[in-house]
Every structure is written in structure tokens, then in C-alpha cells.
Short mmCIF file of C-alpha atoms in Angstrom, two decimals:
data_model
loop_
_atom_site.label_atom_id
_atom_site.label_comp_id
_atom_site.label_asym_id
_atom_site.label_seq_id
_atom_site.Cartn_x
_atom_site.Cartn_y
_atom_site.Cartn_z
CA MET A 261 -14.63 98.75 10.63
CA THR A 262 -11.29 99.36 9.57
CA ASP A 263 -9.74 97.87 12.41
CA ALA A 264 -11.98 94.71 11.49
CA LEU A 265 -10.92 94.51 8.45
CA TRP A 266 -7.13 94.54 10.04
CA ILE A 267 -8.10 91.82 12.10
CA LEU A 268 -9.03 89.26 9.92
CA LEU A 269 -6.41 90.34 7.50
CA LEU A 270 -3.82 88.77 10.25
CA ALA A 271 -6.07 86.33 11.36
CA LEU A 272 -5.30 85.07 7.11
CA LEU A 273 -2.21 85.49 7.38
CA VAL A 274 -1.44 83.96 10.34
CA ALA A 275 -3.27 80.71 8.86
CA ALA A 276 -1.53 80.81 6.12
CA GLY A 277 1.85 80.79 7.39
CA LEU A 278 0.54 78.07 9.90
CA VAL A 279 -0.22 75.90 6.82
CA ALA A 280 2.80 76.52 4.79
CA VAL A 281 4.88 75.72 8.07
CA ARG A 282 2.82 72.62 8.50
CA ARG A 283 3.33 71.68 4.64
CA ARG A 284 7.38 72.42 4.52
CA LEU A 285 8.50 72.21 7.82
CA PRO A 286 5.99 69.76 9.91
CA VAL A 287 8.83 70.14 12.95
CA LEU A 288 8.59 73.12 13.65
CA PHE A 289 4.67 73.05 13.29
CA TRP A 290 4.58 70.47 15.90
CA TRP A 291 6.53 72.41 18.40
CA LEU A 292 4.40 75.51 17.71
CA VAL A 293 1.00 74.29 17.54
CA GLY A 294 0.77 70.24 17.36
CA TYR A 295 2.12 69.23 20.96
CA PRO A 296 0.03 71.83 22.39
CA ALA A 297 -3.16 70.94 21.18
CA VAL A 298 -2.52 67.07 21.40
CA THR A 299 -1.67 67.43 25.13
CA LEU A 300 -4.62 69.09 25.92
CA ARG A 301 -6.42 66.71 24.45
CA VAL A 302 -5.08 63.56 25.62
CA LEU A 303 -5.00 65.45 29.33
CA THR A 304 -8.56 66.89 29.48
CA THR A 305 -9.68 63.39 28.19
CA TYR A 306 -7.49 60.94 29.39
CA ARG A 307 -9.78 59.00 31.32
CA ALA A 308 -13.20 59.28 29.01
CA THR A 309 -10.75 57.84 26.65
CA MET A 310 -9.57 54.67 28.70
CA ASP A 311 -13.47 53.96 29.10
CA ALA A 312 -14.62 54.26 25.88
CA CYS A 313 -11.87 52.16 24.05
CA GLY A 314 -12.13 48.98 26.79
CA LEU A 315 -9.27 49.94 28.57
CA THR A 316 -10.00 50.46 32.56
CA VAL A 317 -10.96 48.05 35.57
CA PRO A 318 -13.23 48.51 37.65
CA ALA A 319 -12.36 50.02 41.10
CA SER A 320 -10.95 48.11 43.42
CA ALA A 321 -12.73 47.59 46.83
CA MET A 322 -11.47 50.21 48.96
CA ARG A 323 -12.56 52.51 45.81
CA ARG A 324 -15.99 51.28 46.34
CA ALA A 325 -16.24 51.45 49.81
CA THR A 326 -14.97 55.19 50.33
CA ALA A 327 -17.17 56.15 47.29
CA ARG A 328 -20.40 54.17 49.01
CA MET A 329 -19.31 56.47 52.02
CA LEU A 330 -19.27 59.92 50.04
CA GLY A 331 -22.74 58.63 48.45
CA ARG A 332 -21.11 58.15 45.31
CA GLN A 333 -20.63 55.79 42.30
CA ALA A 334 -17.38 54.08 41.82
CA VAL A 335 -16.30 54.77 38.46
CA PRO A 336 -13.23 52.69 35.84
CA VAL A 337 -9.86 53.19 36.71
CA PRO A 338 -7.89 53.55 33.59
CA PRO A 339 -4.18 52.84 33.72
CA ARG A 340 -1.72 54.92 35.69
CA ARG A 341 -0.24 57.10 33.29
CA SER A 342 3.07 59.89 33.02
CA LEU A 343 2.94 63.57 31.50
CA PRO A 344 2.89 63.33 27.54
CA LEU A 345 5.95 64.51 27.06
CA PRO A 346 7.56 65.64 23.16
CA THR A 347 9.57 63.84 21.44
CA GLY A 348 10.77 64.95 17.50
CA PHE A 349 8.26 63.59 16.09
CA GLY A 350 5.14 63.29 18.25
CA LEU A 351 5.16 62.67 22.41
CA VAL A 352 5.27 60.21 23.92
CA MET A 353 3.78 58.52 27.88
CA ARG A 354 4.30 55.55 29.69
CA LEU A 355 1.37 53.66 31.16
CA ARG A 356 1.14 51.20 33.68
CA MET A 357 -0.94 48.51 33.31
CA ALA A 358 -3.61 47.24 35.56
CA ALA A 359 -4.08 43.64 36.57
CA GLY A 360 -5.78 41.96 34.29
CA GLN A 361 -4.51 43.96 31.17
CA ALA A 362 -1.98 42.80 28.26
CA PRO A 363 -0.28 45.55 25.48
CA GLU A 364 -2.77 43.53 23.46
CA ASP A 365 -5.55 45.46 24.43
CA PHE A 366 -4.19 48.42 23.97
CA ASN A 367 -2.32 46.83 20.65
CA ALA A 368 -6.14 46.74 19.11
CA ALA A 369 -7.46 49.89 20.67
CA ALA A 370 -4.61 51.88 18.97
CA ASP A 371 -6.75 53.03 15.80
CA ARG A 372 -9.60 54.35 18.01
CA LEU A 373 -6.65 55.80 20.36
CA ARG A 374 -5.44 57.63 17.30
CA HIS A 375 -8.45 58.69 16.29
CA ALA A 376 -9.94 60.27 19.92
CA TRP A 377 -6.56 62.32 20.09
CA GLY A 378 -6.55 63.36 16.90
CA ALA A 379 -3.00 62.03 16.32
CA HIS A 380 -1.78 60.56 12.67
CA ALA A 381 -0.90 57.09 14.36
CA VAL A 382 -0.87 55.24 17.63
CA HIS A 383 2.43 52.61 18.53
CA VAL A 384 2.67 50.44 21.44
CA ARG A 385 6.10 49.18 23.45
CA PRO A 386 5.80 46.97 26.16
CA THR A 387 8.84 48.23 27.93
CA LYS A 388 9.47 45.64 31.13
CA PRO A 389 6.12 43.84 33.06
CA GLY A 390 3.09 46.18 33.40
CA ARG A 391 4.58 48.67 32.04
CA LEU A 392 4.23 49.98 28.25
CA GLU A 393 4.84 52.69 26.21
CA LEU A 394 2.27 54.82 23.85
CA ARG A 395 3.86 56.48 21.33
CA LEU A 396 1.47 59.17 19.13
CA VAL A 397 2.44 59.95 15.74
CA GLY A 398 1.73 64.42 14.87
CA TRP A 399 2.35 63.98 11.54
CA ASP A 400 3.18 61.11 8.43
CA VAL A 401 7.11 60.76 9.00
CA LEU A 402 7.04 58.81 5.45
CA THR A 403 6.19 61.42 3.32
CA ASP A 404 9.37 63.50 3.22
CA VAL A 405 12.56 61.38 4.70
CA ARG A 406 15.67 62.53 4.81
CA PRO A 407 19.62 60.45 6.44
CA PRO A 408 20.10 61.46 9.96
CA ARG A 409 22.50 64.32 10.27
CA ARG A 410 23.81 62.13 13.04
CA TRP A 411 24.57 58.41 13.94
CA LEU A 412 26.56 56.83 16.50
CA GLN A 413 27.85 53.94 14.75
CA ALA A 414 28.24 51.81 17.80
CA GLU A 415 29.12 48.27 16.63
CA PRO A 416 30.68 47.60 12.58
CA LEU A 417 28.15 46.42 10.04
CA THR A 418 25.11 48.39 11.60
CA LEU A 419 23.69 51.06 9.76
CA PRO A 420 20.57 52.68 9.63
CA LEU A 421 18.32 52.88 6.58
CA ALA A 422 15.14 53.83 6.14
CA LEU A 423 13.23 55.70 9.12
CA ARG A 424 10.36 53.75 10.58
CA GLU A 425 6.22 54.81 10.87
CA ASP A 426 6.89 55.45 14.51
CA GLY A 427 10.12 58.26 13.86
CA HIS A 428 12.33 55.55 15.00
CA TRP A 429 15.27 54.16 12.19
CA HIS A 430 15.19 50.67 11.05
CA VAL A 431 18.28 49.91 11.98
CA ARG A 432 19.98 46.70 9.32
CA ASP A 433 22.84 45.01 12.01
CA PHE A 434 24.38 42.13 9.91
CA ARG A 435 25.18 40.38 13.52
CA THR A 436 22.00 40.35 14.88
CA VAL A 437 19.57 39.13 11.70
CA PRO A 438 22.85 38.19 8.88
CA HIS A 439 21.16 37.28 5.99
CA GLU A 440 18.36 39.37 4.16
CA LEU A 441 15.78 39.27 1.53
CA ILE A 442 15.03 42.39 -0.39
CA LEU A 443 11.80 42.21 -2.53
CA GLY A 444 10.43 44.83 -5.08
CA ALA A 445 8.94 45.66 -8.39
CA THR A 446 10.15 48.22 -10.50
CA GLN A 447 9.65 51.87 -9.34
CA SER A 448 9.11 50.03 -6.63
CA GLY A 449 12.05 51.29 -4.34
CA LYS A 450 13.83 48.20 -3.89
CA SER A 451 17.65 49.65 -5.90
CA VAL A 452 17.60 53.19 -3.54
CA TYR A 453 17.28 50.89 0.04
CA LEU A 454 20.13 48.59 -1.82
CA ARG A 455 22.21 51.93 -2.55
CA ASN A 456 21.99 53.26 0.98
CA LEU A 457 23.11 49.71 1.51
CA LEU A 458 25.88 49.01 -0.34
CA CYS A 459 27.03 53.38 0.47
CA GLY A 460 26.65 52.74 4.22
CA LEU A 461 28.81 49.36 3.51
CA ALA A 462 31.55 50.99 1.29
CA ARG A 463 32.51 53.27 4.08
CA GLN A 464 33.32 50.42 6.64
CA PRO A 465 36.30 47.91 6.66
CA VAL A 466 33.86 45.35 4.37
CA ALA A 467 34.27 43.36 1.44
CA LEU A 468 31.45 43.71 -1.02
CA VAL A 469 30.52 41.05 -3.74
CA GLY A 470 27.73 41.64 -6.51
CA ILE A 471 26.00 38.79 -8.29
CA ASP A 472 24.37 40.67 -11.12
CA CYS A 473 23.00 37.97 -13.78
CA LYS A 474 21.90 41.34 -16.08
CA TRP A 475 24.73 41.40 -17.27
CA GLY A 476 25.64 43.75 -14.32
CA VAL A 477 24.18 46.47 -14.74
CA GLU A 478 22.57 46.89 -11.02
CA LEU A 479 25.34 46.63 -9.98
CA ALA A 480 28.24 48.23 -12.32
CA PRO A 481 27.73 51.58 -11.06
CA PHE A 482 29.00 50.20 -7.17
CA ALA A 483 32.24 47.88 -8.96
CA PRO A 484 34.71 50.50 -7.96
CA ARG A 485 34.37 49.40 -4.35
CA LEU A 486 33.75 46.01 -5.36
CA SER A 487 35.77 43.42 -4.40
CA ALA A 488 34.12 41.09 -6.89
CA LEU A 489 31.72 41.37 -9.55
CA ALA A 490 30.02 38.09 -11.78
CA ASP A 491 27.31 39.57 -14.09
CA THR A 492 26.88 35.88 -16.01
CA PRO A 493 24.97 32.69 -14.63
CA ASP A 494 29.35 30.81 -15.62
CA ARG A 495 30.58 34.06 -13.57
CA ALA A 496 28.07 33.85 -10.38
CA ASN A 497 29.19 29.53 -10.27
CA ASP A 498 32.53 29.95 -10.09
CA LEU A 499 32.17 32.99 -7.69
CA LEU A 500 29.81 30.96 -5.72
CA ASP A 501 32.62 27.77 -5.81
CA ALA A 502 35.34 30.96 -4.35
CA LEU A 503 33.37 31.70 -1.65
CA VAL A 504 32.89 28.64 -0.39
CA ASP A 505 36.03 27.86 -0.47
CA GLU A 506 36.43 31.07 1.58
CA MET A 507 33.89 29.86 4.02
CA GLU A 508 35.65 26.47 4.50
CA ALA A 509 39.48 28.12 4.84
CA ARG A 510 37.22 30.92 7.85
CA PHE A 511 35.87 27.27 9.24
CA ARG A 512 39.25 25.66 9.49
CA LEU A 513 41.22 29.25 10.79
CA ILE A 514 38.21 29.05 13.78
CA GLY A 515 39.21 25.85 14.66
CA MET A 516 42.94 26.06 14.79
CA ARG A 517 43.17 29.27 16.74
CA GLY A 518 40.03 27.75 19.63
CA GLY A 519 43.18 24.51 19.75
CA ALA A 520 45.90 26.62 19.66
CA GLY A 521 47.54 26.13 23.61
CA PRO A 522 45.83 25.65 26.79
CA ASP A 523 45.23 29.72 26.90
CA ALA A 524 43.35 30.34 23.66
CA VAL A 525 40.37 31.36 23.86
CA LEU A 526 37.51 29.03 22.40
CA THR A 527 34.78 30.51 20.30
CA SER A 528 32.47 29.66 17.13
CA ASP A 529 32.49 31.85 14.84
CA VAL A 530 35.17 34.94 13.01
CA TRP A 531 33.95 38.10 15.87
CA GLY A 532 35.46 35.86 18.78
CA LEU A 533 39.22 36.01 17.07
CA PRO A 534 41.53 38.19 17.84
CA GLU A 535 41.02 41.39 15.90
CA LYS A 536 44.55 41.21 14.01
CA ALA A 537 43.97 37.48 13.34
CA ARG A 538 40.25 38.21 12.27
CA PRO A 539 39.20 37.75 8.82
CA VAL A 540 37.39 40.94 7.16
CA PRO A 541 33.73 40.75 7.46
CA VAL A 542 32.23 39.88 3.15
CA VAL A 543 28.66 41.36 2.37
CA VAL A 544 27.26 39.61 -1.17
CA VAL A 545 24.70 40.89 -2.57
CA VAL A 546 22.74 38.93 -5.09
CA ASP A 547 20.70 41.25 -7.79
CA GLU A 548 17.35 39.95 -9.58
CA VAL A 549 17.79 36.38 -7.65
CA ALA A 550 15.42 34.69 -10.24
CA GLU A 551 18.40 35.06 -13.14
CA LEU A 552 20.22 32.24 -10.66
CA PHE A 553 16.68 30.24 -10.84
CA LEU A 554 15.94 29.92 -14.30
CA ALA A 555 17.29 27.18 -16.35
CA PRO A 556 15.96 26.98 -20.26
CA SER A 557 18.17 23.88 -20.95
CA LYS A 558 19.07 20.34 -18.87
CA ASP A 559 22.93 21.94 -18.05
CA ASP A 560 21.25 24.82 -16.93
CA GLU A 561 19.27 22.92 -14.37
CA LYS A 562 22.81 21.34 -13.40
CA ARG A 563 24.21 25.06 -13.06
CA ARG A 564 21.56 26.47 -11.34
CA ASP A 565 20.85 23.66 -8.72
CA ALA A 566 24.73 23.84 -7.77
CA MET A 567 24.43 27.27 -7.33
CA VAL A 568 21.37 27.44 -4.95
CA THR A 569 22.75 24.37 -3.66
CA LYS A 570 25.98 26.58 -3.18
CA LEU A 571 23.48 30.22 -1.30
CA ILE A 572 22.32 27.70 0.69
CA ARG A 573 24.99 26.56 1.99
CA LEU A 574 26.47 30.45 2.63
CA ALA A 575 22.91 31.13 4.31
CA GLN A 576 23.49 28.68 7.01
CA LEU A 577 26.89 28.89 8.01
CA GLY A 578 27.88 31.88 6.27
CA ARG A 579 27.12 34.12 9.49
CA ALA A 580 30.09 32.38 11.53
CA ALA A 581 32.57 32.84 9.00
CA GLY A 582 31.45 36.51 9.27
CA ILE A 583 29.65 35.91 5.68
CA TYR A 584 26.34 37.77 4.91
CA LEU A 585 23.57 37.66 2.31
CA GLU A 586 21.66 40.60 0.50
CA VAL A 587 19.27 39.19 -1.58
CA CYS A 588 17.51 41.30 -3.78
CA GLY A 589 14.77 40.31 -6.24
CA GLN A 590 11.15 41.73 -8.24
CA ARG A 591 9.64 38.56 -7.07
CA PHE A 592 10.16 35.34 -5.13
CA GLY A 593 8.05 32.19 -5.08
CA ALA A 594 8.17 28.26 -4.97
CA GLU A 595 7.49 28.20 -8.22
CA LEU A 596 11.31 29.40 -8.91
CA GLY A 597 12.06 25.87 -8.40
CA ARG A 598 14.13 23.58 -5.70
CA GLY A 599 15.56 25.21 -2.79
CA ALA A 600 13.64 28.62 -3.11
CA THR A 601 11.79 27.83 -0.02
CA MET A 602 14.65 26.27 1.77
CA LEU A 603 16.72 29.15 1.07
CA ARG A 604 13.92 31.77 1.70
CA ALA A 605 13.93 30.31 5.74
CA GLN A 606 17.94 30.92 5.88
CA LEU A 607 16.75 34.59 5.13
CA THR A 608 15.82 35.74 8.51
CA GLY A 609 15.21 39.55 7.75
CA ARG A 610 12.74 40.95 4.88
CA VAL A 611 12.23 43.99 3.10
CA CYS A 612 8.96 43.89 1.08
CA HIS A 613 8.33 47.09 -1.13
CA ARG A 614 5.43 47.22 -3.61
CA VAL A 615 5.38 44.01 -5.74
CA ASN A 616 3.29 42.58 -8.28
CA ASP A 617 1.53 39.83 -7.53
CA GLU A 618 0.34 38.74 -3.98
CA THR A 619 2.60 35.49 -4.46
CA SER A 620 5.72 37.25 -3.36
CA ALA A 621 4.69 38.96 -0.43
CA ASN A 622 2.88 35.99 1.08
CA MET A 623 6.54 34.52 0.49
CA ALA A 624 8.58 37.32 1.90
CA LEU A 625 6.47 38.11 5.31
CA GLY A 626 3.50 35.18 5.38
CA ASP A 627 5.79 33.23 7.58
CA ILE A 628 6.30 36.66 9.95
CA ALA A 629 2.64 38.16 10.26
CA PRO A 630 -0.17 37.30 7.52
CA GLU A 631 -0.72 41.15 8.70
CA ALA A 632 2.09 42.42 7.58
CA ALA A 633 1.89 40.31 4.02
CA LEU A 634 -1.23 42.62 3.22
CA ALA A 635 0.13 45.46 4.65
CA ALA A 636 2.80 45.17 1.71
CA THR A 637 0.41 44.45 -0.94
CA ARG A 638 -1.21 48.11 -0.11
CA ILE A 639 1.56 50.42 -0.42
CA PRO A 640 0.64 52.68 -3.40
CA ALA A 641 2.13 53.27 -6.63
CA GLU A 642 2.43 56.91 -6.01
CA ARG A 643 4.81 56.30 -2.78
CA PRO A 644 8.26 54.78 -3.79
CA GLY A 645 10.69 53.83 -1.20
CA VAL A 646 7.53 52.59 1.43
CA ALA A 647 8.40 48.80 2.13
CA VAL A 648 7.26 46.49 5.13
CA VAL A 649 10.12 45.23 7.14
CA GLY A 650 10.00 42.14 9.30
CA ASP A 651 12.08 39.67 10.80
CA SER A 652 11.52 36.29 12.54
CA SER A 653 10.99 37.80 15.82
CA GLY A 654 7.60 38.63 14.45
CA GLY A 655 7.34 42.20 14.38
CA TRP A 656 6.92 44.46 11.72
CA SER A 657 7.03 47.95 9.96
CA ARG A 658 6.46 50.18 7.38
CA VAL A 659 9.54 51.67 6.40
CA ARG A 660 11.04 54.14 3.92
CA SER A 661 14.17 54.99 2.53
CA PRO A 662 16.04 58.27 2.18
CA HIS A 663 15.65 58.76 -1.20
CA LEU A 664 19.48 58.29 -3.33
CA THR A 665 19.97 59.26 -6.51
CA LEU A 666 22.58 56.39 -8.76
CA GLU A 667 25.31 59.31 -9.24
CA ASP A 668 25.62 60.07 -5.66
CA ALA A 669 26.07 56.17 -4.45
CA ALA A 670 28.36 55.71 -7.33
CA ALA A 671 30.44 58.66 -6.45
CA VAL A 672 30.64 57.06 -2.60
CA CYS A 673 31.89 53.82 -3.99
CA ARG A 674 34.39 55.84 -5.82
CA ASP A 675 35.98 57.98 -2.86
CA THR A 676 36.32 54.61 -1.03
CA SER A 677 38.01 52.34 -3.31
CA GLY A 678 40.34 52.52 -1.01
CA LEU A 679 39.39 50.44 1.28
CA ILE A 680 38.61 47.35 -0.31
CA PRO A 681 40.62 44.25 1.25
CA GLU A 682 42.47 41.80 0.40
CA LEU A 683 41.39 38.76 -0.42
CA PRO A 684 43.18 36.85 -2.54
CA ARG A 685 40.76 34.47 -3.54
CA LEU A 686 38.20 36.93 -5.37
CA ASP A 687 41.17 38.60 -6.82
CA THR A 688 40.51 36.88 -10.58
CA PHE A 689 36.66 38.33 -10.02
CA ARG A 690 38.18 41.90 -8.94
CA PRO A 691 35.82 44.17 -11.65
CA VAL A 692 37.67 46.36 -14.52
CA VAL A 693 37.00 49.64 -13.68
CA ALA A 694 37.55 52.07 -15.80
CA GLN A 695 39.90 54.81 -15.69
CA PRO A 696 38.74 58.71 -16.69
CA PRO A 697 40.45 60.33 -19.28
CA ALA A 698 43.33 62.71 -18.11
CA ALA A 699 43.34 66.27 -18.59
CA PRO A 700 45.47 66.58 -21.92
CA ALA A 701 48.87 68.66 -20.46
CA ALA A 702 48.65 71.99 -21.62
CA GLN A 703 50.79 73.63 -24.11
CA PRO A 704 53.56 76.48 -23.09
CA THR A 705 52.81 79.19 -25.29
CA ALA A 706 56.00 80.85 -27.20
CA ARG A 707 57.00 83.91 -26.48
CA PRO A 708 58.31 86.27 -27.90
CA ALA A 709 62.14 87.38 -27.42
CA ILE A 710 63.59 89.78 -25.42
CA GLY A 711 67.05 91.08 -26.53
#
């Protein structure tokens, strides 16, 4: 009886330890328990699961003839697969689809495969014609998101900003997706996403420009790293004029360089210029864009129309000049006024956190994928930072940014203030940064005379 009690106690301790490891160290739990269990389940039930999900095809004529010779019945054939290989968040199998199958068939059956194999999620990604990748995620990777430990930055203006639900990082590549729209209600995690963006750019030779018509309360903590900051509609209008002038000057530079001599390299953007002659990239962050569209009076309407027109010009032509837009707001809809829909069409990158109205979700993601807008409306309030990311290609995914406090983000901007590039057209908009008070000089202490 004593031995049985000791065995039971040991089993309870092991179970409690595994529960604690699963909650605190999900990666370790996956390698110890999750991966062996799911792999065994996949290997033993693969054919039956594929047949139940309608992902098999009838046997070939040779298989049917061989089965008749042996007095058996030819069973349907599932796609050929590789061995399940472990990853840091699940496992991956490479499938070779049978004739007549398409990746859409596997996407439609992803939820059934998830339940059959006991995985948290199943993602399908085509790799080449006739082949695809089946990724099983072992647990909810968006529960606790931490910054990547190592990131090999291959090109400038490339930042890992949020973890996708399939375990990969959502990478913001400004040269591929030059302009982006970020929406989110209060306490939805929009500010955390923006902090990660600004901190990543602050470490690169990039000019950061802020437009915050709420008297600069959102962007003021990052002032030490900003090349320009406009905190009122009037200042924003003047700053947009300066940015348009900067863009036109860069186009003139591209034109002159392209026609300078027979050996000149023809280019249509700043990235084709020699590195020494290439102007520094400019990222313009417009926080709470709805404030730019508000027009209480007729005079304000003229200023509003002028600012929206300048934003649209920057969005249409800024990519070639190395000027990129990050437009943020709590809501964004056609009711904001003339030019809102046209501006939205130029912002090909979309990030939608939890929003207060369905119109904003449709404005952000409805033209990309209706199911993406529906997913954005279902983000729970108790999970700040979760967002739906999409682009003009039609792809979308749920993501979550690593938590970054305002103090840490402001400290990064202070430490990188020496990287502010020289842009004479923006000097008049450089924010005034209060210097920390100097420490009082130590008073010499009187010593008794010796002698």
C-alpha cells in the first residue's frame, strides 16, 4: 500500500510539473510532450483523416488492377507527405497534391484537420505548383509575445513588428509596402504597435516626421528622435507643404542623375541612385488622422481639403522619392469627408486592431478580404495588441505586437537622437526637447589648516 501511495504521489507531482511547464514554458512542453504526441497521432491516422476530410483521390488504374488480382478493394489515395518535422511552435509537413487537388481544398479542411490531430491551428501555404506546406501550431503563440532574440536585417527599412498566429513574424518592409493604415480603438494596442515601429526605425538612418494634431500628446515622448513634429492643424498644413517641396526636389535630383552623361544609370526612384547621392528615407507618422479631416468652419474646410490633397500626393508619389506614410487613427470611414477613400486606396498595408464600429474594420480590410474584416470585429477586448494584418495581395493574418512600455520607447529615442539626419527644409519644424537639469556641482568641504 505504501508503494502504491508513493507511485500515486509521484504521478501527481509529474502531472503538476507538466501543467506548470505548459503554462510558463510552452516551448519546452511542446518538445517534451506535444510534438511526440501530435506526431504519433498524425502518422497513425493520416490516411483516415485525409479520407474523412475529403482530401483523397480514387486509386489509379494500376492500383485498382493490382487490388483485383489480390482480391482486395482499392482504397482512396491521400496526398504524399514528408515526415512531420518539428519547429519552434509546432510541426511542418510537405505534401504533394494529387491530380485535381488545389490548395483551396486544404484551406477549407484546415479546421477539421486541427480537431482531428489535436493542434491549436493548421495553416496551409503553397510552395510550388503541386506542392504545399502544412503547418500545425501546437499552442496559442499570441498569448505571450516577446521581441525576437535575433533578427538578421538584410535591407534597410525592414522591421519585424508583430508575431503572426502561425509562428512567423510579420515583417514591415517599406520598400515593398510603402504606406500603411493602422486602426485601433483606445486600449486596443495600436500605440504599442506604433512604439515598436518607431523604435525600430529610430535605430536606422531614417528621418522620422510626426503629425499629431492632439497637441502632440502621442508623439511628444519620441521628440528627441523626430526630425519634425506638427502638433496643430496649422503646423501640420505647413509641414505637409515642406514635405511636398522635399518630394519635388528629390524628383528633380532623380531626373538630373538619370540624364547626366552617357554612363548614367537610369532609375525611377531614389534607391537607384548612388549611395553617396541617395537622400535619406523619410517616414511620416500621422497620428489620429481623423483630426485632420475635422472642419468646424468653412475656413477649416479649405485647410482640410488642402491637407488631404497633400497627403494623397505624398501617398501617390512618395514611394519613388523615399517618403513613406504611416497613417493611424481610432476610426476611418468615408464619412470623414472628401478624399478619405482615395487616401485609403494608396495605403496598401493595413493593420486593424479592435475597433468600435464595423465601418472602420470594413474600411481597413473590406477591400482585401471580407473574412479579414469579420475577424477584426471579433478581437476580444481582454487581448490588447491583437490585430489583423493584410495587404493588397489579399493575404491576411492575426498578429500581436510584443509589449513595449512608453518609458522604454522614449529611452530608445533619446539614445538614438544622434542619428537625426540633416534635412534643411524640416529644420523649422524640429521639436524643442527639454534638456534634463544638470546635477548641482559638489561644494568643496572645508579642511582644517595643518601646521
